Every structure is written in structure tokens, then in C-alpha cells.
PDB file of C-alpha atoms in Angstrom:
ATOM      1  CA  PRO A   9       0.000   0.000   0.000  1.00 63.00           C
ATOM      2  CA  PRO A  10       1.193   3.558  -0.725  1.00 70.00           C
ATOM      3  CA  VAL A  11       1.070   4.574   2.960  1.00 76.00           C
ATOM      4  CA  ILE A  12       3.293   1.669   4.007  1.00 79.00           C
ATOM      5  CA  ARG A  13       5.700   2.463   1.169  1.00 77.00           C
ATOM      6  CA  GLN A  14       5.920   6.070   2.318  1.00 77.00           C
ATOM      7  CA  ILE A  15       6.663   5.039   5.905  1.00 82.00           C
ATOM      8  CA  VAL A  16       9.346   2.599   4.766  1.00 85.00           C
ATOM      9  CA  ALA A  17      10.850   5.195   2.425  1.00 82.00           C
ATOM     10  CA  SER A  18      10.937   7.772   5.232  1.00 84.00           C
ATOM     11  CA  LEU A  19      12.676   5.350   7.584  1.00 90.00           C
ATOM     12  CA  LEU A  20      15.191   4.389   4.910  1.00 91.00           C
ATOM     13  CA  PHE A  21      15.829   8.061   4.220  1.00 88.00           C
ATOM     14  CA  VAL A  22      16.805   8.626   7.854  1.00 90.00           C
ATOM     15  CA  VAL A  23      18.974   5.492   7.959  1.00 94.00           C
ATOM     16  CA  TYR A  24      20.734   6.197   4.638  1.00 93.00           C
ATOM     17  CA  THR A  25      21.306   9.850   5.563  1.00 92.00           C
ATOM     18  CA  LEU A  26      22.830   9.058   8.953  1.00 93.00           C
ATOM     19  CA  LEU A  27      25.045   6.370   7.430  1.00 94.00           C
ATOM     20  CA  GLY A  28      26.113   8.774   4.699  1.00 94.00           C
ATOM     21  CA  ILE A  29      26.882  11.595   7.129  1.00 93.00           C
ATOM     22  CA  PHE A  30      28.972   9.488   9.486  1.00 94.00           C
ATOM     23  CA  SER A  31      30.769   7.829   6.573  1.00 95.00           C
ATOM     24  CA  ALA A  32      31.555  11.265   5.144  1.00 94.00           C
ATOM     25  CA  LEU A  33      32.853  12.542   8.463  1.00 94.00           C
ATOM     26  CA  GLY A  34      34.894   9.373   8.963  1.00 95.00           C
ATOM     27  CA  SER A  35      36.466   9.732   5.522  1.00 94.00           C
ATOM     28  CA  ARG A  36      38.368  12.797   6.734  1.00 90.00           C
ATOM     29  CA  LEU A  37      40.635  10.451   8.654  1.00 91.00           C
ATOM     30  CA  TYR A  38      42.142   9.142   5.401  1.00 93.00           C
ATOM     31  CA  ASP A  39      41.027  11.513   2.615  1.00 92.00           C
ATOM     32  CA  ARG A  40      41.450  15.256   3.046  1.00 89.00           C
ATOM     33  CA  SER A  41      40.628  15.892  -0.619  1.00 90.00           C
ATOM     34  CA  GLY A  42      36.909  15.327  -0.063  1.00 90.00           C
ATOM     35  CA  ASP A  43      36.655  13.060  -3.113  1.00 93.00           C
ATOM     36  CA  THR A  44      35.389  10.152  -1.004  1.00 95.00           C
ATOM     37  CA  VAL A  45      32.476  12.336   0.118  1.00 95.00           C
ATOM     38  CA  LEU A  46      31.503  12.916  -3.510  1.00 94.00           C
ATOM     39  CA  ARG A  47      31.396   9.166  -4.158  1.00 95.00           C
ATOM     40  CA  LEU A  48      29.328   8.699  -1.010  1.00 95.00           C
ATOM     41  CA  ALA A  49      26.969  11.490  -2.129  1.00 95.00           C
ATOM     42  CA  ARG A  50      26.296   9.658  -5.384  1.00 96.00           C
ATOM     43  CA  ILE A  51      25.568   6.382  -3.580  1.00 96.00           C
ATOM     44  CA  TRP A  52      23.411   8.131  -0.962  1.00 95.00           C
ATOM     45  CA  SER A  53      21.410   9.921  -3.655  1.00 95.00           C
ATOM     46  CA  TRP A  54      20.804   6.715  -5.584  1.00 96.00           C
ATOM     47  CA  LEU A  55      19.601   4.948  -2.431  1.00 95.00           C
ATOM     48  CA  ILE A  56      17.227   7.812  -1.553  1.00 94.00           C
ATOM     49  CA  LEU A  57      15.662   7.892  -5.020  1.00 95.00           C
ATOM     50  CA  SER A  58      15.381   4.103  -5.180  1.00 94.00           C
ATOM     51  CA  ALA A  59      13.725   3.877  -1.760  1.00 91.00           C
ATOM     52  CA  ALA A  60      11.162   6.512  -2.760  1.00 91.00           C
ATOM     53  CA  GLY A  61      10.399   4.839  -6.099  1.00 92.00           C
ATOM     54  CA  VAL A  62      11.708   7.713  -8.226  1.00 95.00           C
ATOM     55  CA  LYS A  63      12.337   6.646 -11.832  1.00 97.00           C
ATOM     56  CA  LEU A  64      15.136   8.790 -13.205  1.00 97.00           C
ATOM     57  CA  THR A  65      15.664   9.376 -16.921  1.00 98.00           C
ATOM     58  CA  VAL A  66      18.881  11.115 -17.965  1.00 98.00           C
ATOM     59  CA  ARG A  67      19.487  12.484 -21.465  1.00 97.00           C
ATOM     60  CA  PHE A  68      22.688  14.050 -22.775  1.00 97.00           C
ATOM     61  CA  ALA A  69      22.927  16.496 -25.652  1.00 96.00           C
ATOM     62  CA  GLN A  70      26.491  15.287 -26.151  1.00 94.00           C
ATOM     63  CA  PRO A  71      29.078  13.359 -24.120  1.00 94.00           C
ATOM     64  CA  LEU A  72      30.956  15.289 -21.427  1.00 96.00           C
ATOM     65  CA  ASP A  73      34.743  15.184 -21.174  1.00 95.00           C
ATOM     66  CA  PRO A  74      35.626  13.765 -17.716  1.00 92.00           C
ATOM     67  CA  ARG A  75      39.040  15.444 -17.924  1.00 92.00           C
ATOM     68  CA  ARG A  76      37.579  18.951 -18.108  1.00 94.00           C
ATOM     69  CA  PRO A  77      36.045  20.993 -15.306  1.00 95.00           C
ATOM     70  CA  TYR A  78      32.550  22.388 -15.883  1.00 97.00           C
ATOM     71  CA  VAL A  79      30.141  24.736 -14.167  1.00 97.00           C
ATOM     72  CA  PHE A  80      26.820  22.872 -14.080  1.00 98.00           C
ATOM     73  CA  MET A  81      23.770  25.155 -13.967  1.00 98.00           C
ATOM     74  CA  PRO A  82      20.354  23.527 -13.452  1.00 98.00           C
ATOM     75  CA  ASN A  83      16.928  24.958 -12.759  1.00 97.00           C
ATOM     76  CA  HIS A  84      15.833  24.449  -9.148  1.00 96.00           C
ATOM     77  CA  VAL A  85      12.346  23.118  -8.514  1.00 95.00           C
ATOM     78  CA  SER A  86      12.732  20.841  -5.465  1.00 95.00           C
ATOM     79  CA  VAL A  87      15.103  19.512  -2.808  1.00 92.00           C
ATOM     80  CA  LEU A  88      14.915  16.307  -4.847  1.00 95.00           C
ATOM     81  CA  ASP A  89      16.955  18.087  -7.548  1.00 96.00           C
ATOM     82  CA  ILE A  90      20.165  17.555  -5.590  1.00 94.00           C
ATOM     83  CA  TRP A  91      19.768  13.773  -5.392  1.00 96.00           C
ATOM     84  CA  ALA A  92      18.745  13.590  -9.053  1.00 97.00           C
ATOM     85  CA  LEU A  93      21.795  15.597 -10.119  1.00 97.00           C
ATOM     86  CA  TYR A  94      24.277  13.569  -8.108  1.00 96.00           C
ATOM     87  CA  VAL A  95      22.978  10.417  -9.796  1.00 97.00           C
ATOM     88  CA  ALA A  96      22.593  11.926 -13.280  1.00 97.00           C
ATOM     89  CA  VAL A  97      25.884  13.795 -13.692  1.00 97.00           C
ATOM     90  CA  PRO A  98      28.715  11.311 -14.319  1.00 94.00           C
ATOM     91  CA  ILE A  99      31.451  13.762 -13.283  1.00 94.00           C
ATOM     92  CA  PRO A 100      32.338  14.413  -9.608  1.00 93.00           C
ATOM     93  CA  LEU A 101      31.029  17.835  -8.655  1.00 91.00           C
ATOM     94  CA  ARG A 102      30.890  20.025  -5.603  1.00 91.00           C
ATOM     95  CA  MET A 103      27.925  22.205  -4.891  1.00 91.00           C
ATOM     96  CA  ILE A 104      28.152  25.922  -4.259  1.00 89.00           C
ATOM     97  CA  ALA A 105      25.539  26.238  -1.530  1.00 86.00           C
ATOM     98  CA  LYS A 106      24.134  28.943   0.699  1.00 84.00           C
ATOM     99  CA  LYS A 107      26.010  29.430   3.953  1.00 83.00           C
ATOM    100  CA  GLN A 108      23.073  28.296   6.100  1.00 84.00           C
ATOM    101  CA  LEU A 109      23.400  24.717   4.828  1.00 85.00           C
ATOM    102  CA  GLY A 110      26.971  24.523   6.039  1.00 84.00           C
ATOM    103  CA  ASP A 111      25.856  25.550   9.525  1.00 84.00           C
ATOM    104  CA  ILE A 112      23.497  22.581   9.952  1.00 87.00           C
ATOM    105  CA  PRO A 113      24.970  20.119  12.495  1.00 85.00           C
ATOM    106  CA  LEU A 114      26.113  16.793  10.986  1.00 87.00           C
ATOM    107  CA  PHE A 115      24.734  17.501   7.489  1.00 85.00           C
ATOM    108  CA  GLY A 116      26.699  20.723   7.078  1.00 89.00           C
ATOM    109  CA  TRP A 117      29.775  19.114   8.594  1.00 89.00           C
ATOM    110  CA  ALA A 118      29.574  16.351   5.990  1.00 93.00           C
ATOM    111  CA  MET A 119      29.352  18.937   3.207  1.00 92.00           C
ATOM    112  CA  ARG A 120      32.411  20.698   4.576  1.00 91.00           C
ATOM    113  CA  ALA A 121      34.228  17.349   4.649  1.00 92.00           C
ATOM    114  CA  GLY A 122      33.537  17.174   0.916  1.00 91.00           C
ATOM    115  CA  ARG A 123      35.045  20.643   0.423  1.00 90.00           C
ATOM    116  CA  PHE A 124      31.781  22.136  -0.777  1.00 90.00           C
ATOM    117  CA  ILE A 125      31.804  25.909  -1.231  1.00 89.00           C
ATOM    118  CA  PHE A 126      29.467  28.068   0.857  1.00 89.00           C
ATOM    119  CA  ILE A 127      28.295  31.529  -0.078  1.00 86.00           C
ATOM    120  CA  ASP A 128      26.771  34.203   2.151  1.00 84.00           C
ATOM    121  CA  ARG A 129      24.530  36.207  -0.157  1.00 77.00           C
ATOM    122  CA  GLN A 130      23.796  38.735   2.591  1.00 79.00           C
ATOM    123  CA  ASN A 131      27.453  39.742   2.676  1.00 82.00           C
ATOM    124  CA  PRO A 132      28.722  40.932  -0.730  1.00 80.00           C
ATOM    125  CA  VAL A 133      32.394  40.881   0.321  1.00 83.00           C
ATOM    126  CA  SER A 134      32.135  37.341   1.672  1.00 82.00           C
ATOM    127  CA  ALA A 135      30.122  36.234  -1.365  1.00 82.00           C
ATOM    128  CA  ARG A 136      32.776  37.575  -3.743  1.00 83.00           C
ATOM    129  CA  ARG A 137      35.453  35.777  -1.725  1.00 85.00           C
ATOM    130  CA  SER A 138      33.513  32.509  -2.050  1.00 86.00           C
ATOM    131  CA  ILE A 139      33.237  32.972  -5.818  1.00 84.00           C
ATOM    132  CA  ASP A 140      36.980  33.624  -5.991  1.00 86.00           C
ATOM    133  CA  ASP A 141      37.581  30.429  -3.987  1.00 87.00           C
ATOM    134  CA  GLY A 142      35.373  28.587  -6.474  1.00 87.00           C
ATOM    135  CA  THR A 143      37.361  30.038  -9.375  1.00 90.00           C
ATOM    136  CA  ARG A 144      40.609  28.684  -7.954  1.00 90.00           C
ATOM    137  CA  PHE A 145      38.930  25.356  -7.301  1.00 89.00           C
ATOM    138  CA  ILE A 146      37.820  25.043 -10.929  1.00 93.00           C
ATOM    139  CA  ARG A 147      41.262  26.009 -12.194  1.00 93.00           C
ATOM    140  CA  GLU A 148      42.582  23.068 -10.180  1.00 92.00           C
ATOM    141  CA  GLY A 149      40.380  20.826 -12.361  1.00 92.00           C
ATOM    142  CA  HIS A 150      37.228  20.408 -10.233  1.00 93.00           C
ATOM    143  CA  SER A 151      33.670  20.758 -11.532  1.00 95.00           C
ATOM    144  CA  VAL A 152      31.048  22.646  -9.541  1.00 95.00           C
ATOM    145  CA  LEU A 153      27.268  22.778  -9.356  1.00 95.00           C
ATOM    146  CA  ILE A 154      25.486  26.077  -8.795  1.00 95.00           C
ATOM    147  CA  PHE A 155      21.764  26.850  -8.995  1.00 95.00           C
ATOM    148  CA  PRO A 156      21.709  30.169 -10.887  1.00 95.00           C
ATOM    149  CA  GLU A 157      18.275  31.066  -9.462  1.00 94.00           C
ATOM    150  CA  GLY A 158      19.790  30.955  -5.979  1.00 89.00           C
ATOM    151  CA  THR A 159      16.745  29.229  -4.468  1.00 88.00           C
ATOM    152  CA  ARG A 160      13.899  26.897  -5.354  1.00 92.00           C
ATOM    153  CA  THR A 161      11.082  28.174  -7.517  1.00 92.00           C
ATOM    154  CA  ARG A 162       7.816  28.988  -5.758  1.00 90.00           C
ATOM    155  CA  ASP A 163       5.538  28.715  -8.788  1.00 90.00           C
ATOM    156  CA  GLY A 164       7.312  26.104 -10.913  1.00 90.00           C
ATOM    157  CA  LYS A 165       8.630  28.688 -13.375  1.00 93.00           C
ATOM    158  CA  LEU A 166      12.270  29.551 -13.963  1.00 96.00           C
ATOM    159  CA  GLY A 167      13.197  32.545 -11.825  1.00 94.00           C
ATOM    160  CA  PRO A 168      15.704  35.358 -12.410  1.00 95.00           C
ATOM    161  CA  PHE A 169      19.354  34.327 -12.458  1.00 96.00           C
ATOM    162  CA  LYS A 170      22.018  35.645 -10.108  1.00 92.00           C
ATOM    163  CA  LYS A 171      25.303  36.738 -11.653  1.00 91.00           C
ATOM    164  CA  GLY A 172      27.835  34.999  -9.389  1.00 89.00           C
ATOM    165  CA  GLY A 173      27.932  31.718 -11.276  1.00 92.00           C
ATOM    166  CA  PHE A 174      28.634  33.496 -14.556  1.00 95.00           C
ATOM    167  CA  TYR A 175      31.458  35.484 -13.012  1.00 93.00           C
ATOM    168  CA  LEU A 176      32.784  32.145 -11.761  1.00 93.00           C
ATOM    169  CA  ALA A 177      32.613  30.502 -15.197  1.00 96.00           C
ATOM    170  CA  ILE A 178      34.158  33.434 -17.104  1.00 96.00           C
ATOM    171  CA  ASN A 179      37.026  33.936 -14.677  1.00 93.00           C
ATOM    172  CA  SER A 180      37.851  30.235 -14.453  1.00 95.00           C
ATOM    173  CA  GLY A 181      37.463  29.647 -18.190  1.00 95.00           C
ATOM    174  CA  ALA A 182      35.183  26.662 -17.580  1.00 96.00           C
ATOM    175  CA  ALA A 183      32.324  25.825 -19.916  1.00 98.00           C
ATOM    176  CA  ILE A 184      28.783  26.096 -18.552  1.00 98.00           C
ATOM    177  CA  VAL A 185      26.553  23.042 -18.801  1.00 98.00           C
ATOM    178  CA  PRO A 186      22.826  23.964 -18.710  1.00 98.00           C
ATOM    179  CA  ILE A 187      20.548  21.378 -17.132  1.00 98.00           C
ATOM    180  CA  ALA A 188      16.756  21.059 -17.096  1.00 98.00           C
ATOM    181  CA  ILE A 189      15.016  19.048 -14.372  1.00 98.00           C
ATOM    182  CA  ARG A 190      11.387  18.083 -14.850  1.00 97.00           C
ATOM    183  CA  GLY A 191       9.045  16.133 -12.597  1.00 96.00           C
ATOM    184  CA  ALA A 192      10.851  16.691  -9.283  1.00 96.00           C
ATOM    185  CA  ARG A 193       8.508  19.432  -8.083  1.00 95.00           C
ATOM    186  CA  GLU A 194       5.497  17.162  -8.473  1.00 94.00           C
ATOM    187  CA  LEU A 195       7.145  14.486  -6.318  1.00 94.00           C
ATOM    188  CA  MET A 196       8.509  16.793  -3.613  1.00 93.00           C
ATOM    189  CA  PRO A 197       7.075  20.330  -3.683  1.00 89.00           C
ATOM    190  CA  ARG A 198       8.636  23.166  -1.728  1.00 85.00           C
ATOM    191  CA  GLY A 199       7.798  22.832   1.976  1.00 80.00           C
ATOM    192  CA  GLN A 200       7.122  19.096   1.790  1.00 81.00           C
ATOM    193  CA  LEU A 201       9.441  16.589   3.472  1.00 78.00           C
ATOM    194  CA  ARG A 202       7.925  13.466   1.948  1.00 82.00           C
ATOM    195  CA  ILE A 203       9.057  12.118  -1.458  1.00 87.00           C
ATOM    196  CA  LYS A 204       6.505  10.490  -3.739  1.00 88.00           C
ATOM    197  CA  GLY A 205       7.473   7.903  -6.329  1.00 90.00           C
ATOM    198  CA  GLY A 206       7.281   8.804  -9.988  1.00 94.00           C
ATOM    199  CA  PRO A 207       9.273   9.910 -13.044  1.00 97.00           C
ATOM    200  CA  VAL A 208      11.944  12.608 -13.077  1.00 97.00           C
ATOM    201  CA  THR A 209      13.806  13.665 -16.213  1.00 98.00           C
ATOM    202  CA  VAL A 210      17.214  15.342 -16.235  1.00 98.00           C
ATOM    203  CA  ASP A 211      18.281  16.823 -19.589  1.00 98.00           C
ATOM    204  CA  ILE A 212      21.977  17.724 -19.688  1.00 98.00           C
ATOM    205  CA  GLY A 213      22.670  20.260 -22.412  1.00 97.00           C
ATOM    206  CA  ALA A 214      25.738  20.859 -24.536  1.00 97.00           C
ATOM    207  CA  PRO A 215      28.577  22.777 -22.833  1.00 97.00           C
ATOM    208  CA  ILE A 216      28.677  26.509 -23.558  1.00 98.00           C
ATOM    209  CA  SER A 217      32.223  27.799 -23.956  1.00 97.00           C
ATOM    210  CA  THR A 218      33.403  30.861 -22.032  1.00 96.00           C
ATOM    211  CA  ASP A 219      36.727  31.104 -23.884  1.00 95.00           C
ATOM    212  CA  GLY A 220      37.672  34.707 -24.552  1.00 94.00           C
ATOM    213  CA  LEU A 221      34.801  36.159 -22.534  1.00 95.00           C
ATOM    214  CA  THR A 222      35.282  38.978 -20.034  1.00 94.00           C
ATOM    215  CA  GLU A 223      33.114  40.500 -17.311  1.00 91.00           C
ATOM    216  CA  LYS A 224      31.374  42.723 -19.865  1.00 94.00           C
ATOM    217  CA  ASP A 225      30.045  39.541 -21.474  1.00 96.00           C
ATOM    218  CA  ARG A 226      28.477  38.316 -18.237  1.00 95.00           C
ATOM    219  CA  GLU A 227      24.954  39.632 -18.805  1.00 96.00           C
ATOM    220  CA  PRO A 228      24.672  38.343 -22.428  1.00 97.00           C
ATOM    221  CA  LEU A 229      26.001  34.974 -21.250  1.00 97.00           C
ATOM    222  CA  LEU A 230      23.450  34.905 -18.425  1.00 97.00           C
ATOM    223  CA  GLN A 231      20.596  35.630 -20.823  1.00 97.00           C
ATOM    224  CA  ARG A 232      21.864  33.016 -23.274  1.00 97.00           C
ATOM    225  CA  VAL A 233      22.056  30.270 -20.646  1.00 98.00           C
ATOM    226  CA  ARG A 234      18.684  31.225 -19.161  1.00 97.00           C
ATOM    227  CA  GLY A 235      17.088  31.157 -22.612  1.00 96.00           C
ATOM    228  CA  ILE A 236      18.472  27.679 -23.282  1.00 97.00           C
ATOM    229  CA  ILE A 237      17.163  26.326 -19.973  1.00 98.00           C
ATOM    230  CA  LEU A 238      13.763  27.899 -20.673  1.00 97.00           C
ATOM    231  CA  GLU A 239      13.684  25.986 -23.961  1.00 96.00           C
ATOM    232  CA  MET A 240      14.847  22.757 -22.319  1.00 96.00           C
ATOM    233  CA  THR A 241      12.140  22.953 -19.643  1.00 95.00           C
ATOM    234  CA  GLY A 242       9.490  23.721 -22.254  1.00 91.00           C
ATOM    235  CA  GLU A 243       8.748  27.200 -20.872  1.00 89.00           C
ATOM    236  CA  ALA A 244       9.869  28.798 -24.140  1.00 84.00           C
ATOM    237  CA  PRO A 245       9.535  27.526 -27.720  1.00 83.00           C
ATOM    238  CA  PRO A 246      12.715  26.235 -29.395  1.00 78.00           C
ATOM    239  CA  SER A 247      14.669  29.044 -31.018  1.00 72.00           C
ATOM    240  CA  GLY A 248      15.613  26.857 -33.948  1.00 59.00           C
ATOM    241  CA  GLY A 249      19.295  27.174 -33.091  1.00 49.00           C
ATOM    242  CA  THR A 250      21.668  24.470 -31.924  1.00 44.00           C
ATOM    243  CA  ASP A 251      22.892  26.123 -28.713  1.00 48.00           C
ATOM    244  CA  GLN A 252      21.215  23.680 -26.416  1.00 43.00           C
ATOM    245  CA  GLY A 253      22.279  20.653 -28.407  1.00 41.00           C
ATOM    246  CA  MET A 254      19.005  18.835 -27.843  1.00 33.00           C
ATOM    247  CA  ALA A 255      17.418  16.801 -30.572  1.00 30.00           C
TER     248      ALA A 255
END
């Protein structure tokens, strides 16, 4: 029965999360790089989605080069997005998250063990420092995940984009990978803690080069990426171009 499944899924969520957190914290004893935490995050995410009965479909516009760092930019419709992305994206990636997440006992500690990057949007100086840290991180060869909207949508529509992620991509020289997530909001709306089973689709677009771009190109780049994600989510009609690389 659905009620029993939900109870079991909720219990498994707690068990898997606690195991993941303590494994992540324990990994610091032998791995200061945080890479073990990223592998654990992928396993944890897969277990959470499987327990809830989420059926994930992943589609690529073109293969990604595992030797290159990218800045992944998805729309943000649900907490479920994070689990879907860690399963869908085949490249290890660290999330650039709001500072409040890093302050959560146990969970935030595990994220810090994975060398995630935290940003305080209420403090412009601190926020710029976090973006600069992310730039250096990417130049070292690491990929990052940032939600350009900054927070989850309230109405299901793509919100305005913040500029920090585009500054990050231009200054690091990393290509931006637009991502469209569909179905997650229906399974776990904002404000709901329970995950329903059902389909979720993650479309991973073609990388968008930032080679040769400067800060004056940031706003056009932002509008370009936002337009592509609007097309990928179905909120805007296809432009007829090949930017998004989707068939």
C-alpha cells in the first residue's frame, strides 16, 4: 500500500542519511581531498531515489569530457533536484551552496568534509570571496554545481538568475553546462518533506564555452544560458538554433 511504502521510504531516508553523514565525516581520517564524500553522495542519492520509487531518466545532448572541469547550472524546482543531479551527472562535482546549509549540524559538517563551497549572499564581500575560492577550485580541475536562481522556484517557473555563477565561469574559463530538471517538483514540492514515487527527467545540455569572454560579457552569457534552460524545460519555444544541443 502507498502509505506503508511512504513510511518505509521515510525510515530508509533517515537510515541512509545518517550512514552517509557518518561515513563522510569518517572519511576525513584518510582523505582530506573530499573526493570520497563525492562518491558517497552519489551512492546516498541513488539509495534515496530508489527507496522513494523515483524513476530517473537522464538524457545528454552530447558526451561530457571527464578530464575537463565544468560549471553545471540547473533549474531548481525541489530539494529532490540535488539527489537527481548527483545520480545523473557522471562527473564528480561540488555544490556551491548557501552558507546556512553549512551551519546545519552533521549535514553541514559532511558537506564541509567534501570541500563544498558556501556563499553568504547577505554579505557581498564574503560572497565575492567565495566565488573567488570557487574560481581557484575550478582552475585546479574540479567541476562545480550552482543553482543560478539561488533558491527553489515557488511557482514552478524559472526565476531570475544571479550573476555569481557566470562570473565564476568566465574567470575560471570553464564551460557552462545547462541542465533542465522536470518532474521533481510534483514528487517533492517546496515545503514538503515526503518524497513520492514517480518519473523525473534530467536533460543535460551541450557545454557553452566561455573562452575569450570577459566580465562585460556576463549579462549576455546569463541571458543566453537562461534562454536555453527555458527551452529545455518547455517554458519557451525552441529558437531553432543548436545552442542547447538537444534533438
